[in-house]
mmCIF file of C-alpha atoms and ligand atoms in Angstrom:
data_model
loop_
_atom_site.group_PDB
_atom_site.id
_atom_site.type_symbol
_atom_site.label_atom_id
_atom_site.label_comp_id
_atom_site.label_asym_id
_atom_site.label_seq_id
_atom_site.Cartn_x
_atom_site.Cartn_y
_atom_site.Cartn_z
ATOM 1 C CA UNK A 258 205.697 -59.123 302.254
ATOM 2 C CA UNK A 259 208.576 -61.347 303.337
ATOM 3 C CA UNK A 260 210.752 -62.651 300.577
ATOM 4 C CA UNK A 261 213.648 -65.072 300.439
ATOM 5 C CA UNK A 262 215.947 -62.240 299.451
ATOM 6 C CA UNK A 263 215.404 -59.937 302.404
ATOM 7 C CA UNK A 264 218.951 -60.334 303.588
ATOM 8 C CA UNK A 265 220.635 -60.140 300.173
ATOM 9 C CA UNK A 266 222.570 -56.984 299.268
ATOM 10 C CA UNK A 267 220.571 -54.441 297.336
ATOM 11 C CA UNK A 268 223.225 -54.723 294.677
ATOM 12 C CA UNK A 269 226.085 -57.130 294.302
ATOM 13 C CA UNK A 270 228.437 -56.742 291.367
ATOM 14 C CA UNK A 271 231.130 -59.374 290.852
ATOM 15 C CA UNK A 272 234.071 -59.058 288.483
ATOM 16 C CA UNK A 273 232.052 -57.066 286.008
ATOM 17 C CA UNK A 274 233.619 -56.411 282.658
ATOM 18 C CA UNK A 275 232.367 -54.502 279.669
ATOM 19 C CA UNK A 276 234.058 -54.176 276.341
ATOM 20 C CA UNK A 277 232.111 -52.132 273.790
ATOM 21 C CA UNK A 278 231.970 -53.196 270.150
ATOM 22 C CA UNK A 279 234.677 -50.733 269.218
ATOM 23 C CA UNK A 280 237.033 -52.426 271.675
ATOM 24 C CA UNK A 281 236.832 -49.883 274.507
ATOM 25 C CA UNK A 282 237.183 -51.672 277.850
ATOM 26 C CA UNK A 283 234.837 -49.554 279.930
ATOM 27 C CA UNK A 284 234.826 -51.871 282.985
ATOM 28 C CA UNK A 285 237.804 -54.019 283.808
ATOM 29 C CA UNK A 286 236.624 -56.280 286.639
ATOM 30 C CA UNK A 287 234.431 -54.237 288.996
ATOM 31 C CA UNK A 288 233.183 -55.695 292.236
ATOM 32 C CA UNK A 289 231.065 -53.883 294.769
ATOM 33 C CA UNK A 290 228.266 -54.420 297.197
ATOM 34 C CA UNK A 291 225.524 -52.055 298.346
ATOM 35 C CA UNK A 292 223.617 -52.863 301.514
ATOM 36 C CA UNK A 293 219.824 -52.677 301.695
ATOM 37 C CA UNK A 294 218.717 -49.216 302.849
ATOM 38 C CA UNK A 295 222.048 -47.610 301.905
ATOM 39 C CA UNK A 296 222.605 -44.282 300.237
ATOM 40 C CA UNK A 297 225.527 -45.068 297.996
ATOM 41 C CA UNK A 298 227.593 -42.809 295.757
ATOM 42 C CA UNK A 299 229.530 -43.903 292.705
ATOM 43 C CA UNK A 300 232.147 -41.266 292.049
ATOM 44 C CA UNK A 301 234.544 -40.898 289.219
ATOM 45 C CA UNK A 302 235.829 -38.550 286.568
ATOM 46 C CA UNK A 303 234.461 -38.474 283.015
ATOM 47 C CA UNK A 304 235.009 -41.715 281.212
ATOM 48 C CA UNK A 305 235.620 -43.669 284.387
ATOM 49 C CA UNK A 306 232.847 -46.171 283.623
ATOM 50 C CA UNK A 307 230.008 -44.863 285.860
ATOM 51 C CA UNK A 308 227.342 -44.703 283.231
ATOM 52 C CA UNK A 309 228.350 -48.080 281.842
ATOM 53 C CA UNK A 310 227.985 -49.605 285.293
ATOM 54 C CA UNK A 311 224.628 -47.915 285.911
ATOM 55 C CA UNK A 312 223.552 -48.842 282.357
ATOM 56 C CA UNK A 313 224.280 -52.520 283.005
ATOM 57 C CA UNK A 314 222.519 -52.561 286.395
ATOM 58 C CA UNK A 315 219.448 -50.946 284.825
ATOM 59 C CA UNK A 316 219.537 -53.309 281.820
ATOM 60 C CA UNK A 317 220.234 -50.610 279.254
ATOM 61 C CA UNK A 318 223.674 -52.011 278.456
ATOM 62 C CA UNK A 319 224.629 -55.689 278.130
ATOM 63 C CA UNK A 320 227.440 -56.907 280.269
ATOM 64 C CA UNK A 321 230.401 -58.745 278.748
ATOM 65 C CA UNK A 322 231.438 -60.810 281.759
ATOM 66 C CA UNK A 323 230.671 -61.016 285.432
ATOM 67 C CA UNK A 324 227.647 -61.199 287.660
ATOM 68 C CA UNK A 325 225.135 -58.662 288.889
ATOM 69 C CA UNK A 326 222.321 -59.303 291.250
ATOM 70 C CA UNK A 327 219.730 -57.029 292.740
ATOM 71 C CA UNK A 328 218.340 -58.165 296.114
ATOM 72 C CA UNK A 329 219.568 -61.664 295.236
ATOM 73 C CA UNK A 330 217.914 -61.673 291.819
ATOM 74 C CA UNK A 331 220.351 -62.386 288.958
ATOM 75 C CA UNK A 332 220.223 -59.661 286.368
ATOM 76 C CA UNK A 333 220.892 -61.936 283.425
ATOM 77 C CA UNK A 334 218.974 -65.085 284.347
ATOM 78 C CA UNK A 335 216.021 -63.312 285.985
ATOM 79 C CA UNK A 336 216.100 -60.045 284.072
ATOM 80 C CA UNK A 337 212.480 -58.913 284.335
ATOM 81 C CA UNK A 338 212.218 -59.793 288.037
ATOM 82 C CA UNK A 339 215.433 -57.845 288.716
ATOM 83 C CA UNK A 340 214.205 -54.881 286.620
ATOM 84 C CA UNK A 341 211.006 -54.707 288.630
ATOM 85 C CA UNK A 342 213.087 -53.975 291.730
ATOM 86 C CA UNK A 343 214.833 -50.972 290.132
ATOM 87 C CA UNK A 344 213.737 -47.417 289.441
ATOM 88 C CA UNK A 345 215.938 -45.362 287.221
ATOM 89 C CA UNK A 346 216.244 -41.579 287.046
ATOM 90 C CA UNK A 347 218.146 -40.789 283.851
ATOM 91 C CA UNK A 348 220.222 -37.698 283.389
ATOM 92 C CA UNK A 349 218.068 -36.112 280.762
ATOM 93 C CA UNK A 350 214.499 -34.942 281.310
ATOM 94 C CA UNK A 351 212.479 -37.284 279.111
ATOM 95 C CA UNK A 352 208.805 -36.924 279.999
ATOM 96 C CA UNK A 353 206.267 -35.374 277.723
ATOM 97 C CA UNK A 354 206.314 -31.614 278.358
ATOM 98 C CA UNK A 355 202.739 -31.310 277.123
ATOM 99 C CA UNK A 356 201.399 -33.643 279.762
ATOM 100 C CA UNK A 357 200.472 -32.744 283.339
ATOM 101 C CA UNK A 358 202.584 -34.113 286.192
ATOM 102 C CA UNK A 359 199.697 -36.154 287.563
ATOM 103 C CA UNK A 360 199.006 -37.770 284.212
ATOM 104 C CA UNK A 361 202.720 -38.429 283.605
ATOM 105 C CA UNK A 362 202.911 -40.389 286.846
ATOM 106 C CA UNK A 363 199.641 -42.269 286.451
ATOM 107 C CA UNK A 364 200.451 -43.238 282.819
ATOM 108 C CA UNK A 365 203.925 -44.380 283.758
ATOM 109 C CA UNK A 366 202.575 -46.656 286.503
ATOM 110 C CA UNK A 367 199.935 -47.941 284.096
ATOM 111 C CA UNK A 368 202.679 -48.891 281.643
ATOM 112 C CA UNK A 369 204.160 -51.048 284.445
ATOM 113 C CA UNK A 370 200.825 -52.722 285.118
ATOM 114 C CA UNK A 371 199.659 -50.740 288.173
ATOM 115 C CA UNK A 372 195.911 -50.392 288.168
ATOM 116 C CA UNK A 373 194.361 -46.955 287.794
ATOM 117 C CA UNK A 374 193.103 -46.396 291.328
ATOM 118 C CA UNK A 375 196.373 -47.472 292.873
ATOM 119 C CA UNK A 376 198.323 -45.341 290.364
ATOM 120 C CA UNK A 377 196.315 -42.260 291.271
ATOM 121 C CA UNK A 378 196.916 -42.876 294.997
ATOM 122 C CA UNK A 379 200.641 -43.248 294.353
ATOM 123 C CA UNK A 380 200.774 -40.198 292.110
ATOM 124 C CA UNK A 381 199.343 -38.078 294.898
ATOM 125 C CA UNK A 382 201.821 -39.507 297.419
ATOM 126 C CA UNK A 383 204.790 -39.029 295.151
ATOM 127 C CA UNK A 384 203.869 -35.514 294.023
ATOM 128 C CA UNK A 385 203.492 -34.548 297.675
ATOM 129 C CA UNK A 386 206.822 -36.083 298.611
ATOM 130 C CA UNK A 387 208.454 -34.216 295.722
ATOM 131 C CA UNK A 388 206.831 -30.918 296.775
ATOM 132 C CA UNK A 389 204.863 -30.848 293.511
ATOM 133 C CA UNK A 390 201.279 -31.529 294.624
ATOM 134 C CA UNK A 391 200.276 -27.945 293.805
ATOM 135 C CA UNK A 392 201.659 -28.434 290.327
ATOM 136 C CA UNK A 393 199.829 -31.670 289.644
ATOM 137 C CA UNK A 394 197.579 -30.214 287.018
ATOM 138 C CA UNK A 395 199.752 -27.655 285.265
ATOM 139 C CA UNK A 396 201.417 -28.269 281.917
ATOM 140 C CA UNK A 397 204.795 -29.808 282.659
ATOM 141 C CA UNK A 398 206.621 -27.499 280.346
ATOM 142 C CA UNK A 399 205.790 -24.622 282.727
ATOM 143 C CA UNK A 400 207.668 -26.289 285.626
ATOM 144 C CA UNK A 401 211.025 -24.885 286.687
ATOM 145 C CA UNK A 402 214.196 -26.914 286.059
ATOM 146 C CA UNK A 403 214.243 -28.072 289.615
ATOM 147 C CA UNK A 404 210.612 -29.103 289.580
ATOM 148 C CA UNK A 405 211.148 -31.090 286.366
ATOM 149 C CA UNK A 406 213.953 -33.002 288.039
ATOM 150 C CA UNK A 407 211.869 -33.757 291.097
ATOM 151 C CA UNK A 408 209.154 -34.976 288.771
ATOM 152 C CA UNK A 409 211.653 -37.385 287.249
ATOM 153 C CA UNK A 410 212.324 -38.795 290.725
ATOM 154 C CA UNK A 411 208.565 -38.987 291.567
ATOM 155 C CA UNK A 412 207.977 -40.862 288.325
ATOM 156 C CA UNK A 413 210.683 -43.396 289.054
ATOM 157 C CA UNK A 414 209.143 -44.018 292.479
ATOM 158 C CA UNK A 415 205.746 -44.882 290.967
ATOM 159 C CA UNK A 416 206.641 -48.530 290.545
ATOM 160 C CA UNK A 417 207.763 -48.654 294.190
ATOM 161 C CA UNK A 418 211.353 -49.728 293.406
ATOM 162 C CA UNK A 419 213.433 -51.153 296.205
ATOM 163 C CA UNK A 420 216.541 -49.679 294.536
ATOM 164 C CA UNK A 421 216.508 -46.233 293.075
ATOM 165 C CA UNK A 422 219.376 -45.401 290.727
ATOM 166 C CA UNK A 423 220.212 -41.879 289.644
ATOM 167 C CA UNK A 424 222.724 -41.111 286.904
ATOM 168 C CA UNK A 425 224.231 -37.685 287.650
ATOM 169 C CA UNK A 426 220.895 -36.279 288.826
ATOM 170 C CA UNK A 427 222.120 -32.776 289.453
ATOM 171 C CA UNK A 428 224.540 -32.244 286.547
ATOM 172 C CA UNK A 429 224.396 -28.631 285.498
ATOM 173 C CA UNK A 430 221.762 -27.460 287.971
ATOM 174 C CA UNK A 431 222.329 -24.727 290.484
ATOM 175 C CA UNK A 432 222.760 -25.139 294.200
ATOM 176 C CA UNK A 433 219.218 -24.260 295.260
ATOM 177 C CA UNK A 434 217.804 -26.858 292.924
ATOM 178 C CA UNK A 435 220.369 -29.464 294.070
ATOM 179 C CA UNK A 436 219.369 -28.875 297.715
ATOM 180 C CA UNK A 437 215.678 -29.372 296.915
ATOM 181 C CA UNK A 438 216.513 -32.624 295.210
ATOM 182 C CA UNK A 439 218.686 -33.722 298.108
ATOM 183 C CA UNK A 440 215.751 -33.169 300.475
ATOM 184 C CA UNK A 441 213.488 -35.395 298.371
ATOM 185 C CA UNK A 442 216.127 -38.067 297.992
ATOM 186 C CA UNK A 443 216.785 -38.129 301.755
ATOM 187 C CA UNK A 444 213.137 -38.586 302.424
ATOM 188 C CA UNK A 445 212.902 -41.423 299.950
ATOM 189 C CA UNK A 446 215.931 -43.118 301.514
ATOM 190 C CA UNK A 447 214.602 -42.588 305.040
ATOM 191 C CA UNK A 448 211.407 -44.358 303.991
ATOM 192 C CA UNK A 449 213.455 -47.437 303.159
ATOM 193 C CA UNK A 450 214.433 -47.238 299.461
ATOM 194 C CA UNK A 451 218.055 -47.991 298.739
ATOM 195 C CA UNK A 452 219.622 -45.242 296.596
ATOM 196 C CA UNK A 453 222.674 -45.322 294.372
ATOM 197 C CA UNK A 454 223.736 -42.199 292.634
ATOM 198 C CA UNK A 455 226.579 -41.251 290.385
ATOM 199 C CA UNK A 456 227.804 -37.766 290.664
ATOM 200 C CA UNK A 457 230.474 -35.357 289.693
ATOM 201 C CA UNK A 458 229.588 -33.164 292.626
ATOM 202 C CA UNK A 459 231.775 -34.499 295.346
ATOM 203 C CA UNK A 460 230.080 -32.282 297.865
ATOM 204 C CA UNK A 461 226.812 -33.956 296.965
ATOM 205 C CA UNK A 462 228.156 -37.423 297.794
ATOM 206 C CA UNK A 463 229.534 -36.078 301.017
ATOM 207 C CA UNK A 464 226.239 -34.561 301.932
ATOM 208 C CA UNK A 465 223.980 -37.447 301.048
ATOM 209 C CA UNK A 466 225.761 -40.759 301.029
ATOM 210 C CA UNK A 467 226.824 -43.161 303.760
ATOM 211 C CA UNK A 468 229.015 -45.303 301.545
ATOM 212 C CA UNK A 469 230.811 -44.743 298.297
ATOM 213 C CA UNK A 470 232.960 -46.297 295.648
ATOM 214 C CA UNK A 471 235.386 -44.383 293.554
ATOM 215 C CA UNK A 472 235.888 -45.634 290.035
ATOM 216 C CA UNK A 473 238.566 -44.634 287.596
ATOM 217 C CA UNK A 474 239.603 -46.150 284.231
ATOM 218 C CA UNK A 475 237.022 -48.939 284.659
ATOM 219 C CA UNK A 476 238.273 -50.093 288.037
ATOM 220 C CA UNK A 477 237.225 -49.437 291.636
ATOM 221 C CA UNK A 478 239.902 -47.348 293.296
ATOM 222 C CA UNK A 479 238.408 -47.540 296.762
ATOM 223 C CA UNK A 480 235.165 -48.196 298.487
ATOM 224 C CA UNK A 481 233.849 -47.934 302.015
ATOM 225 C CA UNK A 482 232.018 -45.731 304.491
ATOM 226 C CA UNK A 483 232.201 -42.056 303.576
ATOM 227 C CA UNK A 484 233.288 -41.190 307.118
ATOM 228 C CA UNK A 485 236.130 -43.620 307.076
ATOM 229 C CA UNK A 486 237.394 -42.365 303.766
ATOM 230 C CA UNK A 487 237.167 -38.792 304.904
ATOM 231 C CA UNK A 488 239.135 -39.620 308.042
ATOM 232 C CA UNK A 489 242.034 -40.548 305.812
ATOM 233 C CA UNK A 490 242.376 -36.904 305.002
ATOM 234 C CA UNK A 491 244.544 -35.386 307.660
ATOM 235 C CA UNK A 492 245.251 -32.082 305.984
ATOM 236 C CA UNK A 493 242.879 -29.188 305.940
ATOM 237 C CA UNK A 494 243.167 -26.071 303.816
ATOM 238 C CA UNK A 495 241.987 -22.581 304.699
ATOM 239 C CA UNK A 496 241.923 -19.181 303.084
ATOM 240 C CA UNK A 497 242.534 -16.397 305.582
ATOM 241 C CA UNK A 498 241.426 -12.869 304.888
ATOM 242 C CA UNK A 499 244.025 -10.502 306.314
ATOM 243 C CA UNK A 500 243.603 -7.026 307.814
ATOM 244 C CA UNK A 501 245.927 -4.809 305.792
ATOM 245 C CA UNK A 502 248.612 -6.372 303.656
ATOM 246 C CA UNK A 503 250.670 -9.406 304.030
ATOM 247 C CA UNK A 504 254.472 -8.975 304.566
ATOM 248 C CA UNK A 505 256.693 -9.966 301.653
ATOM 249 C CA UNK A 506 258.255 -12.594 303.851
ATOM 250 C CA UNK A 507 255.716 -14.954 305.354
ATOM 251 C CA UNK A 508 256.492 -16.455 308.759
ATOM 252 C CA UNK A 509 257.428 -20.105 309.049
ATOM 253 C CA UNK A 510 255.036 -22.144 311.169
ATOM 254 C CA UNK A 511 256.074 -25.729 311.591
ATOM 255 C CA UNK A 512 253.775 -28.279 310.003
ATOM 256 C CA UNK A 513 251.995 -25.743 307.821
ATOM 257 C CA UNK A 514 252.481 -24.566 304.257
ATOM 258 C CA UNK A 515 251.545 -21.007 303.402
ATOM 259 C CA UNK A 516 251.289 -19.022 300.231
ATOM 260 C CA UNK A 517 249.911 -15.593 299.557
ATOM 261 C CA UNK A 518 246.992 -15.780 297.117
ATOM 262 C CA UNK A 519 247.132 -11.988 296.961
ATOM 263 C CA UNK A 520 248.287 -9.347 299.402
ATOM 264 C CA UNK A 521 245.123 -9.753 301.545
ATOM 265 C CA UNK A 522 244.671 -13.482 301.365
ATOM 266 C CA UNK A 523 246.730 -16.251 302.859
ATOM 267 C CA UNK A 524 246.363 -19.845 301.693
ATOM 268 C CA UNK A 525 247.323 -22.225 304.445
ATOM 269 C CA UNK A 526 247.414 -26.034 304.712
ATOM 270 C CA UNK A 527 247.748 -27.607 308.122
ATOM 271 C CA UNK A 528 247.240 -30.979 309.819
ATOM 272 C CA UNK A 529 243.628 -31.419 310.864
ATOM 273 C CA UNK A 530 244.652 -31.900 314.483
ATOM 274 C CA UNK A 531 246.668 -28.724 314.659
ATOM 275 C CA UNK A 532 245.609 -26.026 317.171
ATOM 276 C CA UNK A 533 244.288 -23.072 315.241
ATOM 277 C CA UNK A 534 245.045 -20.717 318.158
ATOM 278 C CA UNK A 535 248.713 -21.579 317.850
ATOM 279 C CA UNK A 536 248.584 -20.710 314.163
ATOM 280 C CA UNK A 537 246.815 -17.406 314.826
ATOM 281 C CA UNK A 538 249.206 -16.520 317.641
ATOM 282 C CA UNK A 539 252.205 -17.128 315.390
ATOM 283 C CA UNK A 540 250.680 -15.060 312.608
ATOM 284 C CA UNK A 541 249.887 -12.268 315.075
ATOM 285 C CA UNK A 542 253.445 -12.281 316.293
ATOM 286 C CA UNK A 543 254.479 -11.524 312.698
ATOM 287 C CA UNK A 544 251.990 -8.658 312.519
ATOM 288 C CA UNK A 545 249.449 -10.617 310.439
ATOM 289 C CA UNK A 546 245.877 -10.148 311.689
ATOM 290 C CA UNK A 547 243.221 -12.562 310.441
ATOM 291 C CA UNK A 548 239.886 -10.972 309.772
ATOM 292 C CA UNK A 549 238.001 -14.073 308.625
ATOM 293 C CA UNK A 550 238.689 -17.557 307.391
ATOM 294 C CA UNK A 551 237.112 -19.951 304.914
ATOM 295 C CA UNK A 552 237.610 -23.642 304.299
ATOM 296 C CA UNK A 553 239.574 -23.804 301.119
ATOM 297 C CA UNK A 554 238.523 -26.961 299.532
ATOM 298 C CA UNK A 555 236.083 -29.769 299.551
ATOM 299 C CA UNK A 556 237.547 -32.614 301.608
ATOM 300 C CA UNK A 557 236.081 -35.267 299.379
ATOM 301 C CA UNK A 558 237.600 -33.618 296.388
ATOM 302 C CA UNK A 559 241.001 -33.777 298.019
ATOM 303 C CA UNK A 560 240.401 -37.396 298.824
ATOM 304 C CA UNK A 561 239.483 -38.095 295.273
ATOM 305 C CA UNK A 562 242.554 -36.402 293.904
ATOM 306 C CA UNK A 563 244.726 -38.221 296.400
ATOM 307 C CA UNK A 564 243.257 -41.642 295.605
ATOM 308 C CA UNK A 565 243.076 -41.383 291.850
ATOM 309 C CA UNK A 566 245.760 -38.898 291.052
ATOM 310 C CA UNK A 567 243.244 -37.363 288.693
ATOM 311 C CA UNK A 568 242.653 -33.628 288.666
ATOM 312 C CA UNK A 569 239.474 -33.626 286.515
ATOM 313 C CA UNK A 570 237.061 -33.933 289.414
ATOM 314 C CA UNK A 571 234.813 -30.954 289.351
ATOM 315 C CA UNK A 572 231.858 -30.441 287.056
HETATM 316 P P1 ADP B 715 231.432 -42.134 282.850
HETATM 317 O O1 ADP B 715 229.961 -42.318 282.981
HETATM 318 O O2 ADP B 715 232.190 -42.393 284.103
HETATM 319 O O3 ADP B 715 231.767 -40.830 282.252
HETATM 320 P P2 ADP B 715 231.247 -44.115 280.694
HETATM 321 O O4 ADP B 715 230.748 -45.366 281.318
HETATM 322 O O5 ADP B 715 230.286 -43.254 279.962
HETATM 323 O O6 ADP B 715 231.977 -43.255 281.853
HETATM 324 O O7 ADP B 715 232.441 -44.408 279.707
HETATM 325 C C1 ADP B 715 233.472 -45.346 280.022
HETATM 326 C C2 ADP B 715 234.321 -45.569 278.757
HETATM 327 O O8 ADP B 715 233.553 -46.303 277.801
HETATM 328 C C3 ADP B 715 234.764 -44.289 278.099
HETATM 329 O O9 ADP B 715 236.028 -44.508 277.570
HETATM 330 C C4 ADP B 715 233.756 -44.114 277.006
HETATM 331 O O10 ADP B 715 234.296 -43.383 275.909
HETATM 332 C C5 ADP B 715 233.425 -45.536 276.599
HETATM 333 N N1 ADP B 715 232.067 -45.725 276.111
HETATM 334 C C6 ADP B 715 230.902 -45.369 276.717
HETATM 335 N N2 ADP B 715 229.821 -45.741 275.948
HETATM 336 C C7 ADP B 715 230.348 -46.288 274.871
HETATM 337 C C8 ADP B 715 229.729 -46.841 273.672
HETATM 338 N N3 ADP B 715 228.410 -46.914 273.522
HETATM 339 N N4 ADP B 715 230.580 -47.315 272.723
HETATM 340 C C9 ADP B 715 231.887 -47.309 272.853
HETATM 341 N N5 ADP B 715 232.537 -46.790 273.925
HETATM 342 C C10 ADP B 715 231.753 -46.268 274.933
#
């Protein structure tokens, strides 16, 4: 159905400020825009203001000053219309563990006024998309941690939100589970739903998102396309596993910095454009033979540290 707001950004935040009752200024004038169809990451260390921002957008927290609109719908003046456009996946699992996934979804949709037949149709679709259809009729408490999280996503999709918001969806879950969730989120985004997620896992943002904003101390540090931000990083770090032992005196290779992590491992930083063969040849000439190499660090993490000067970036 065509609407007047089809060309409006999925989310537009203008000069948003939040001061909590105790005087904490959690947001100090945040502005950002998320395009329709985008997969957008909001990154920042603990206490940066991510949850406050997400809380305001999903109407759980009142804003102090500023403007927020969702697909052109003002969050304050047209609150219920704006809320209907949003699906929220909170951090904590909060469905009834003694209900079956199918019933959880159908009842949730019913709460939002979706009729029974439609709700059942959607529940089937969403459980299939979340790879949970074979679990539709089991007791939810028997689901694995990853399945429970996918069920949270499926539930949020029952109201057919145009904007899906996830607050640290993978905090504390292992890599397999995270990858399963990524797959589901990618499918949801590919089908047209705009997604905003906050995450501590910088690798996750890099893997999923096209655009991001980095927030620190209640202010946006930078925002833009992920690719463009990553391109700013011109230094790459590697760990080289060495055959035998490293000499006490490491060779000097112009443009690189090297340190021995232990006698078998060389930690090296070099410009991204540097020819690796030249580095290997120079090492060889000093009797150092490289057996294998690994990328040392997450590029986004480096970017984050560089932009915010903050070291507390990993979960
Ligand atoms: P993040 O999600 O990035 O960790 P938050 O939005 O939770 O950051 O917190 C931002 C700041 O606001 C922090 O200093 C935090 O202590 C403070 N804060 C968060 N919630 C409240 C609250 N309900 N009352 C007072 N201060 C709060």
